[in-house]
Amino acid sequence: MSEVPYYLPVGDEKDIFTAAWERRLPVLLKGPTGCGKTRFLEHMACTVTRSNGDGPSIPGNLVTVACHEDLTGSDLVGRYLIKGDETVWIDGPLTRAVRQGAICYLDEIVEARKDTVVLIHPLTDYRRLLPVDKTGELLEAHADFLLVISYNPGYQSVLKDLKPSTRQRFVSIEFDYPSRDLEAQIIAHESGLDVEWALRLAQLGEKVRHLRPSGLAEGVSTRLLVYAGQLIRQGVAPRRACAVAVSHSLTDEADSQRAIDDVAAAIFG
Amino acid sequence: MRRSINATTLRPVPGLLESQNLERWQRLGEIVRSLLPQPGFQRALSEDVGGWSVEERDAWLDAALAVAPRSARAAVAVYREAPPALRALPSTLRGRLLDILRLAAAAADPVELTALIPVLGALILEIPITERGDALDLALSVAKTYPVAALGLVRCLARLTEEATDDRIRLWVERGFELAKSRPEAARAYFALESRTSNRILHSSPTAASLEEREGVLHRYIQMLSGVPAFVRPGGPFLLRPPLEETPAAGGVVLPATIEILDTWEDNARLYRVLAALLAGRREFGTYAAPDVVTHIRDTEHPAALEACFLLADGYRVARRLAMSYPGLRGDLAWAMKTLQASWQEVPPSMMLLLDMLLAHAIAPQQELLAPWARGAAAVVVPCLTPLAAPAATASDALVTAGLLAALLSFPASHKVSEASLSATAEPSLAAGDDGPQPSAASAEDVAGGDARAPQTAEDISPELLADLQIQLGELAERMTAAGRPLTAEELMRLVESGLISQLAPGTEATFAQAGLYVTQLVGKVLGEKPLARHSRAASSRTRSAELAGAGPMFLYDEWDHVIADYRPSWCCLREVDITEDPGSFFTRTLERYAPLVPEIRRHFQRVRPESWRIVRGLEDGDDFDLNAAIDARAEWRARRSPSPKLYTARARIEREVATLFLLDMSASTDEAAEAGGARRRIIDIEKEALVIMAAALEEIGDMYAIYGFSGQGRHSVEFYPVKTFTERLGAGAKGRIGGIQPRSSTRMGAPLRHSVRKMANVRTQARYLILISDGFPQDLDYGEDRRSYDYGISDTAVALREVEAARIKPFCITVDLAGHDYLRQMCDPQRYMVIENVGDLPRELPKIYQQLVRAA
């Protein structure tokens, strides 16, 4: 990453992460979808100072893994692959990060199977070790290795939730959608819209989130509002942009869609 | 033995009754003498009947005689209370109404008749004056054919004229006659607008927008704009200045059932949106933020006048804030105000119309649309409203302005009004308060002309007159002084012309150093003289508000009436009520009591085959190869490592997609003790134990579940108790609420079942269940008209259960009532219920029932 990704702080999340980084404490990012967790981490990966004094952003210092229910231990740690007549060991993303001293980001960790998740336990306590059974190694993590996980609390079933033994290995930073003014700044920056239009989109976001008690559990994400802004910047009419980027993306329920479209009409005219 | 009427007895009677009425009168006296013996019967003869025709007296006495055999009390009510109730009606209307009464009395429910008599005249006066005759002709035509339906129709005549056009009403009556031919028992509900079919026929129109079709959108719209959960219910006609809500914290918003003011459906639907935005704006911009505002209005000497003006002032404030905050709404508001003003051009003047017109004009000034008779008032009122456009203006500021307007817009006693306008009792005037008819249908000249002694030019306003005026400065005026401006002499002249300025009290000490009077410093006498005192009525109103506010949102549900074979729309009012939690001790004690049972149940549950298939990878045995794992194994073998044996996949029902709502009957009968485990324990406690065990087991296997209770008393007060929602974990709160479940009142099942469907609407699992746990049949104090019959409750519950199934939720009823078979087989299929003969077995049986239910699906 040659350029520091844009991130506008909402609270003290940057200070907390920096402090955790200094001590290499594993971090858990919690928040609804599209509220900036990944962007925050990308930003911080480019701003933290490494142990050798290197400044921001070295290539590959952030390794991201999108977790899913078929994710196995091999997918994280590594596997032998056949290359021609040879059998070679290929490090998985977690092993790579451990060796190189990168930040390993396991996104939506609850989607992964529990027998996969427990692999990270030795890395997240004082040991900072990664056992690689297939090669017989016991890797000690690089001084600059940091494990970050994320998940969306929302509704999680018993089967898809972090075990207490996993949760209690991380420092938690909670995210939520920013206030109207801050969100407008973000939308303006990301989409290129002027502030007045960005404020209207942020106002729409604020209004739609009032439906959270009525079934739209997460409201509209900042990401979707940015998409709407980008569409408007491309010349799409604002109400149409809000329809395709907000109401139709959020819900299939006709009444909710129409109501959101009506609020967009009230805001944009 | 018939009593003879001697001359002494008859002395007050001649002059009031003609001889041909006397026989009826005497007969009535005989019948009701146990309740109203002579001379009381004679003394109760109202002098009003002296002005009636012979035919009218005959009709009145016949009505009393018709109901007398069934209810002497109702006959006395007709005899004694009907004449004064009809006093305000002209003879042209009174005669028809008495004919209706005579036809209806024989078939009417005596209790309903007794309740209706005192308000009979008032019901007719609610109808617009030009439509009263036609409305009564309509009611008479129905009374001749279906006398049982007549009283219900009279009760809703005003609503009919508000909500529908003449053509639509005629069509509605025709359809009502057709329906009643095949189902006479449905006539009464139909003509009283108490059946869904009746409402649908009345409101169906190609251009009318109905609330029913828009409700889902509008309540979300209001909730999004205001940020406060809202639910919408139908009521009243379209009003530009809807009345203030009694309990805004409860979240209810009243919108008209239909809007058919404009020519197209789209325009009428747009009016709904504008009205919804105005009502949401009240919440967003603080109309109800200061609780004293509404209370104070109701506490004043002329609450109607002050509220009407407050609705104007605050309506303007809210509209301006909406226009500022929502650029898109600016256009809608302007369109609505101009369109409404155009539609009012032919409407006769009245005070209420004046206020609406002033509001519309203030929001969207369009001089050519302003009726000439309203221009004088507009010139004075609109400047008073202008400061409320400031972003900092609050509801309290609007109240100050309302006080001023209430004084400015009153009708001075010196005004001459025509006899016609005196008899045209359309709306009460603002200054005179709530009692009695007032001359409000004034002509343009009456409003703008004023006192004959009023000065004709600005120079005519003498310094002495100015010196006589006293300005009482309200403490809130400071907020508005920044926007204030002095009244010019011309404006003062207009005030005097209209007679308005004479309403300000003469001063004692105040003198004026300056020529002008600041509009913003004019605080009317109304506010100045009434301290913000707390009255008991206000206190009880606040208490009720607080109670309802703490009770959570309210919902209206239709109810099935098997007699009319139709739904009664919005018949039941259901509230969600919080349960007081216990410290969790009940939950803990139950787990201890059933310590051996709970693990056993968990093991059984884990063997229950789940609902859906998914591919499971990484197995040592299965239906197919896991190709990825096989390749890895091959590579590891080549690397001389031991490959993993987990090379197979299988289709297995591991993932459970089951959601169950447990609905618990919390009626008073559950307080009874039953034999359980060698001891007598309350049924409710045994049911709670069953829920504890279920919850503990379900937590283990991860099925989604929710627990709710229900009870209530009467259709207006159905109560629904959230114990644990689907998204909530079984934490201290949910455990405490299970422990806090207590017996309540009655068992009205239909509305809670329908509300449960609403609760499950967003649950997107493949299998959804509703398990109803009860100890008896559906029973409530007003469950149907025949209080001795349980058929109404049973049939409504049966229909509600079918609605549950139609929503793709599988219902199952469990009862501990040994007689449960008798009514459960009427309510549902035999496979959909179970009778637990020994209530003590419920904790053990409920998990088994659940297991079988889920497995059988």
PDB file of C-alpha atoms in Angstrom, chain B residues 456-640:
ATOM      1  CA  GLN B 456     -62.461  54.006  10.133  1.00  0.00           C
ATOM      2  CA  THR B 457     -58.927  55.289   9.547  1.00  0.00           C
ATOM      3  CA  ALA B 458     -55.606  54.984  11.262  1.00  0.00           C
ATOM      4  CA  GLU B 459     -55.902  58.556  12.545  1.00  0.00           C
ATOM      5  CA  ASP B 460     -59.069  57.585  14.323  1.00  0.00           C
ATOM      6  CA  ILE B 461     -57.144  55.511  16.848  1.00  0.00           C
ATOM      7  CA  SER B 462     -56.961  57.942  19.694  1.00  0.00           C
ATOM      8  CA  PRO B 463     -54.086  58.160  22.140  1.00  0.00           C
ATOM      9  CA  GLU B 464     -56.616  57.528  24.869  1.00  0.00           C
ATOM     10  CA  LEU B 465     -57.564  54.232  23.218  1.00  0.00           C
ATOM     11  CA  LEU B 466     -53.948  53.267  22.951  1.00  0.00           C
ATOM     12  CA  ALA B 467     -53.381  54.289  26.527  1.00  0.00           C
ATOM     13  CA  ASP B 468     -56.255  52.057  27.594  1.00  0.00           C
ATOM     14  CA  LEU B 469     -54.660  49.005  26.164  1.00  0.00           C
ATOM     15  CA  GLN B 470     -52.654  46.925  28.538  1.00  0.00           C
ATOM     16  CA  ILE B 471     -49.878  44.742  27.365  1.00  0.00           C
ATOM     17  CA  GLN B 472     -49.071  41.845  29.565  1.00  0.00           C
ATOM     18  CA  LEU B 473     -45.627  40.654  28.812  1.00  0.00           C
ATOM     19  CA  GLY B 474     -45.191  36.916  29.064  1.00  0.00           C
ATOM     20  CA  GLU B 475     -41.885  35.607  30.289  1.00  0.00           C
ATOM     21  CA  LEU B 476     -41.466  33.648  27.087  1.00  0.00           C
ATOM     22  CA  ALA B 477     -41.763  36.716  24.940  1.00  0.00           C
ATOM     23  CA  GLU B 478     -38.022  37.373  25.247  1.00  0.00           C
ATOM     24  CA  ARG B 479     -37.251  34.484  22.972  1.00  0.00           C
ATOM     25  CA  MET B 480     -39.240  36.000  20.256  1.00  0.00           C
ATOM     26  CA  THR B 481     -38.261  39.644  20.572  1.00  0.00           C
ATOM     27  CA  ALA B 482     -35.471  39.179  18.078  1.00  0.00           C
ATOM     28  CA  ALA B 483     -38.068  38.451  15.461  1.00  0.00           C
ATOM     29  CA  GLY B 484     -40.525  41.008  16.717  1.00  0.00           C
ATOM     30  CA  ARG B 485     -41.550  44.116  14.965  1.00  0.00           C
ATOM     31  CA  PRO B 486     -43.851  46.964  15.929  1.00  0.00           C
ATOM     32  CA  LEU B 487     -47.458  47.085  14.806  1.00  0.00           C
ATOM     33  CA  THR B 488     -48.146  49.972  12.571  1.00  0.00           C
ATOM     34  CA  ALA B 489     -51.135  52.209  13.072  1.00  0.00           C
ATOM     35  CA  GLU B 490     -52.764  50.619  10.005  1.00  0.00           C
ATOM     36  CA  GLU B 491     -52.438  47.225  11.551  1.00  0.00           C
ATOM     37  CA  LEU B 492     -53.868  48.504  14.774  1.00  0.00           C
ATOM     38  CA  MET B 493     -56.759  49.914  12.812  1.00  0.00           C
ATOM     39  CA  ARG B 494     -57.415  46.527  11.272  1.00  0.00           C
ATOM     40  CA  LEU B 495     -57.379  45.027  14.711  1.00  0.00           C
ATOM     41  CA  VAL B 496     -59.881  47.566  15.911  1.00  0.00           C
ATOM     42  CA  GLU B 497     -62.011  47.207  12.764  1.00  0.00           C
ATOM     43  CA  SER B 498     -62.435  43.583  13.363  1.00  0.00           C
ATOM     44  CA  GLY B 499     -63.263  44.302  16.958  1.00  0.00           C
ATOM     45  CA  LEU B 500     -60.377  42.146  18.032  1.00  0.00           C
ATOM     46  CA  ILE B 501     -58.501  44.796  19.868  1.00  0.00           C
ATOM     47  CA  SER B 502     -61.383  45.360  22.272  1.00  0.00           C
ATOM     48  CA  GLN B 503     -60.622  41.964  23.766  1.00  0.00           C
ATOM     49  CA  LEU B 504     -57.462  43.190  25.443  1.00  0.00           C
ATOM     50  CA  ALA B 505     -58.056  44.251  29.011  1.00  0.00           C
ATOM     51  CA  PRO B 506     -57.586  47.891  29.933  1.00  0.00           C
ATOM     52  CA  GLY B 507     -54.355  48.639  31.688  1.00  0.00           C
ATOM     53  CA  THR B 508     -53.742  50.094  35.104  1.00  0.00           C
ATOM     54  CA  GLU B 509     -50.197  51.267  35.219  1.00  0.00           C
ATOM     55  CA  ALA B 510     -48.683  50.654  31.869  1.00  0.00           C
ATOM     56  CA  THR B 511     -48.123  53.629  29.671  1.00  0.00           C
ATOM     57  CA  PHE B 512     -46.665  53.699  26.282  1.00  0.00           C
ATOM     58  CA  ALA B 513     -43.612  55.656  25.501  1.00  0.00           C
ATOM     59  CA  GLN B 514     -43.555  54.423  21.992  1.00  0.00           C
ATOM     60  CA  ALA B 515     -46.062  54.583  19.205  1.00  0.00           C
ATOM     61  CA  GLY B 516     -46.104  50.991  18.311  1.00  0.00           C
ATOM     62  CA  LEU B 517     -46.843  47.773  20.061  1.00  0.00           C
ATOM     63  CA  TYR B 518     -44.516  44.885  19.494  1.00  0.00           C
ATOM     64  CA  VAL B 519     -46.427  41.956  18.128  1.00  0.00           C
ATOM     65  CA  THR B 520     -44.167  39.577  19.938  1.00  0.00           C
ATOM     66  CA  GLN B 521     -44.933  41.230  23.247  1.00  0.00           C
ATOM     67  CA  LEU B 522     -48.683  40.866  22.915  1.00  0.00           C
ATOM     68  CA  VAL B 523     -49.626  38.148  25.267  1.00  0.00           C
ATOM     69  CA  GLY B 524     -53.323  37.565  25.474  1.00  0.00           C
ATOM     70  CA  LYS B 525     -55.407  37.782  28.558  1.00  0.00           C
ATOM     71  CA  VAL B 526     -55.991  34.086  28.365  1.00  0.00           C
ATOM     72  CA  LEU B 527     -52.465  33.223  29.371  1.00  0.00           C
ATOM     73  CA  GLY B 528     -51.922  36.113  31.712  1.00  0.00           C
ATOM     74  CA  GLU B 529     -54.762  35.243  34.010  1.00  0.00           C
ATOM     75  CA  LYS B 530     -54.331  31.502  34.198  1.00  0.00           C
ATOM     76  CA  PRO B 531     -51.411  30.287  36.255  1.00  0.00           C
ATOM     77  CA  LEU B 532     -49.911  26.938  35.384  1.00  0.00           C
ATOM     78  CA  ALA B 533     -51.858  25.227  38.093  1.00  0.00           C
ATOM     79  CA  ARG B 534     -51.997  21.499  38.400  1.00  0.00           C
ATOM     80  CA  HIS B 535     -55.495  20.125  38.518  1.00  0.00           C
ATOM     81  CA  SER B 536     -56.391  16.636  39.538  1.00  0.00           C
ATOM     82  CA  ARG B 537     -57.791  16.013  36.109  1.00  0.00           C
ATOM     83  CA  ALA B 538     -54.460  16.939  34.585  1.00  0.00           C
ATOM     84  CA  ALA B 539     -52.636  14.794  37.105  1.00  0.00           C
ATOM     85  CA  SER B 540     -54.775  11.777  36.316  1.00  0.00           C
ATOM     86  CA  SER B 541     -54.320  12.451  32.644  1.00  0.00           C
ATOM     87  CA  ARG B 542     -50.564  12.473  33.095  1.00  0.00           C
ATOM     88  CA  THR B 543     -50.698   9.323  35.179  1.00  0.00           C
ATOM     89  CA  ARG B 544     -52.692   7.581  32.504  1.00  0.00           C
ATOM     90  CA  SER B 545     -50.216   8.870  29.944  1.00  0.00           C
ATOM     91  CA  ALA B 546     -47.347   7.570  32.019  1.00  0.00           C
ATOM     92  CA  GLU B 547     -49.023   4.219  32.435  1.00  0.00           C
ATOM     93  CA  LEU B 548     -49.678   3.883  28.785  1.00  0.00           C
ATOM     94  CA  ALA B 549     -46.246   5.262  27.994  1.00  0.00           C
ATOM     95  CA  GLY B 550     -44.643   2.575  30.168  1.00  0.00           C
ATOM     96  CA  ALA B 551     -46.821  -0.106  28.667  1.00  0.00           C
ATOM     97  CA  GLY B 552     -45.202  -0.053  25.294  1.00  0.00           C
ATOM     98  CA  PRO B 553     -46.676   0.240  21.830  1.00  0.00           C
ATOM     99  CA  MET B 554     -50.290  -0.550  21.051  1.00  0.00           C
ATOM    100  CA  PHE B 555     -51.623  -2.583  18.153  1.00  0.00           C
ATOM    101  CA  LEU B 556     -55.058  -2.932  16.661  1.00  0.00           C
ATOM    102  CA  TYR B 557     -56.233  -6.296  15.415  1.00  0.00           C
ATOM    103  CA  ASP B 558     -59.332  -7.442  13.636  1.00  0.00           C
ATOM    104  CA  GLU B 559     -61.430 -10.117  15.258  1.00  0.00           C
ATOM    105  CA  TRP B 560     -63.596 -12.757  13.633  1.00  0.00           C
ATOM    106  CA  ASP B 561     -67.296 -12.665  14.505  1.00  0.00           C
ATOM    107  CA  HIS B 562     -68.865 -15.962  13.547  1.00  0.00           C
ATOM    108  CA  VAL B 563     -72.385 -14.491  13.793  1.00  0.00           C
ATOM    109  CA  ILE B 564     -71.838 -12.018  10.988  1.00  0.00           C
ATOM    110  CA  ALA B 565     -69.272 -14.295   9.315  1.00  0.00           C
ATOM    111  CA  ASP B 566     -66.933 -11.365   8.947  1.00  0.00           C
ATOM    112  CA  TYR B 567     -64.089  -9.656  10.701  1.00  0.00           C
ATOM    113  CA  ARG B 568     -64.716  -6.753  12.998  1.00  0.00           C
ATOM    114  CA  PRO B 569     -61.990  -4.333  11.924  1.00  0.00           C
ATOM    115  CA  SER B 570     -59.534  -2.916  14.424  1.00  0.00           C
ATOM    116  CA  TRP B 571     -61.635  -4.527  17.105  1.00  0.00           C
ATOM    117  CA  CYS B 572     -58.993  -5.403  19.671  1.00  0.00           C
ATOM    118  CA  CYS B 573     -56.375  -3.123  21.111  1.00  0.00           C
ATOM    119  CA  LEU B 574     -53.288  -5.015  22.222  1.00  0.00           C
ATOM    120  CA  ARG B 575     -50.512  -3.521  24.304  1.00  0.00           C
ATOM    121  CA  GLU B 576     -47.116  -4.948  25.053  1.00  0.00           C
ATOM    122  CA  VAL B 577     -46.588  -4.818  28.779  1.00  0.00           C
ATOM    123  CA  ASP B 578     -43.338  -5.319  30.642  1.00  0.00           C
ATOM    124  CA  ILE B 579     -43.045  -8.051  33.237  1.00  0.00           C
ATOM    125  CA  THR B 580     -41.424  -7.297  36.550  1.00  0.00           C
ATOM    126  CA  GLU B 581     -38.397  -9.540  36.815  1.00  0.00           C
ATOM    127  CA  ASP B 582     -37.543 -11.609  39.822  1.00  0.00           C
ATOM    128  CA  PRO B 583     -33.856 -11.954  40.793  1.00  0.00           C
ATOM    129  CA  GLY B 584     -33.588 -15.191  38.811  1.00  0.00           C
ATOM    130  CA  SER B 585     -34.283 -17.359  41.815  1.00  0.00           C
ATOM    131  CA  PHE B 586     -37.249 -19.133  40.224  1.00  0.00           C
ATOM    132  CA  PHE B 587     -35.137 -20.171  37.263  1.00  0.00           C
ATOM    133  CA  THR B 588     -32.342 -21.438  39.469  1.00  0.00           C
ATOM    134  CA  ARG B 589     -34.663 -23.325  41.812  1.00  0.00           C
ATOM    135  CA  THR B 590     -36.394 -24.993  38.893  1.00  0.00           C
ATOM    136  CA  LEU B 591     -33.124 -26.256  37.453  1.00  0.00           C
ATOM    137  CA  GLU B 592     -32.254 -27.622  40.841  1.00  0.00           C
ATOM    138  CA  ARG B 593     -35.630 -29.286  41.238  1.00  0.00           C
ATOM    139  CA  TYR B 594     -35.375 -30.923  37.844  1.00  0.00           C
ATOM    140  CA  ALA B 595     -31.621 -31.546  37.958  1.00  0.00           C
ATOM    141  CA  PRO B 596     -31.829 -35.155  36.687  1.00  0.00           C
ATOM    142  CA  LEU B 597     -34.332 -34.307  33.985  1.00  0.00           C
ATOM    143  CA  VAL B 598     -32.536 -31.488  32.203  1.00  0.00           C
ATOM    144  CA  PRO B 599     -29.462 -33.437  31.016  1.00  0.00           C
ATOM    145  CA  GLU B 600     -31.722 -36.225  29.845  1.00  0.00           C
ATOM    146  CA  ILE B 601     -33.735 -33.821  27.802  1.00  0.00           C
ATOM    147  CA  ARG B 602     -30.631 -32.281  26.318  1.00  0.00           C
ATOM    148  CA  ARG B 603     -29.439 -35.704  25.183  1.00  0.00           C
ATOM    149  CA  HIS B 604     -32.795 -36.388  23.591  1.00  0.00           C
ATOM    150  CA  PHE B 605     -32.716 -33.077  21.788  1.00  0.00           C
ATOM    151  CA  GLN B 606     -29.312 -33.632  20.398  1.00  0.00           C
ATOM    152  CA  ARG B 607     -30.622 -36.736  18.730  1.00  0.00           C
ATOM    153  CA  VAL B 608     -33.457 -34.853  17.107  1.00  0.00           C
ATOM    154  CA  ARG B 609     -32.908 -34.774  13.426  1.00  0.00           C
ATOM    155  CA  PRO B 610     -32.513 -31.204  12.271  1.00  0.00           C
ATOM    156  CA  GLU B 611     -34.378 -29.568   9.504  1.00  0.00           C
ATOM    157  CA  SER B 612     -32.061 -28.990   6.611  1.00  0.00           C
ATOM    158  CA  TRP B 613     -29.261 -30.697   4.816  1.00  0.00           C
ATOM    159  CA  ARG B 614     -25.818 -29.313   4.371  1.00  0.00           C
ATOM    160  CA  ILE B 615     -22.537 -30.689   3.119  1.00  0.00           C
ATOM    161  CA  VAL B 616     -20.194 -31.525   5.940  1.00  0.00           C
ATOM    162  CA  ARG B 617     -16.572 -31.834   4.936  1.00  0.00           C
ATOM    163  CA  GLY B 618     -13.580 -33.391   6.550  1.00  0.00           C
ATOM    164  CA  LEU B 619     -15.225 -36.611   7.678  1.00  0.00           C
ATOM    165  CA  GLU B 620     -13.636 -39.978   8.021  1.00  0.00           C
ATOM    166  CA  ASP B 621     -16.612 -41.562   6.364  1.00  0.00           C
ATOM    167  CA  GLY B 622     -19.298 -40.206   4.147  1.00  0.00           C
ATOM    168  CA  ASP B 623     -21.210 -40.185   0.919  1.00  0.00           C
ATOM    169  CA  ASP B 624     -18.548 -38.709  -1.317  1.00  0.00           C
ATOM    170  CA  PHE B 625     -14.927 -37.651  -1.529  1.00  0.00           C
ATOM    171  CA  ASP B 626     -13.829 -34.268  -0.348  1.00  0.00           C
ATOM    172  CA  LEU B 627     -11.712 -33.432  -3.352  1.00  0.00           C
ATOM    173  CA  ASN B 628      -9.693 -30.741  -1.608  1.00  0.00           C
ATOM    174  CA  ALA B 629      -8.894 -33.035   1.273  1.00  0.00           C
ATOM    175  CA  ALA B 630      -8.005 -35.839  -1.113  1.00  0.00           C
ATOM    176  CA  ILE B 631      -5.547 -33.640  -2.987  1.00  0.00           C
ATOM    177  CA  ASP B 632      -4.014 -32.489   0.277  1.00  0.00           C
ATOM    178  CA  ALA B 633      -3.700 -36.088   1.384  1.00  0.00           C
ATOM    179  CA  ARG B 634      -2.023 -37.034  -1.876  1.00  0.00           C
ATOM    180  CA  ALA B 635       0.446 -34.205  -1.504  1.00  0.00           C
ATOM    181  CA  GLU B 636       1.206 -35.138   2.058  1.00  0.00           C
ATOM    182  CA  TRP B 637       1.736 -38.739   1.072  1.00  0.00           C
ATOM    183  CA  ARG B 638       4.180 -37.615  -1.587  1.00  0.00           C
ATOM    184  CA  ALA B 639       5.956 -35.596   1.081  1.00  0.00           C
ATOM    185  CA  ARG B 640       6.183 -38.722   3.130  1.00  0.00           C
TER     186      ARG B 640
END
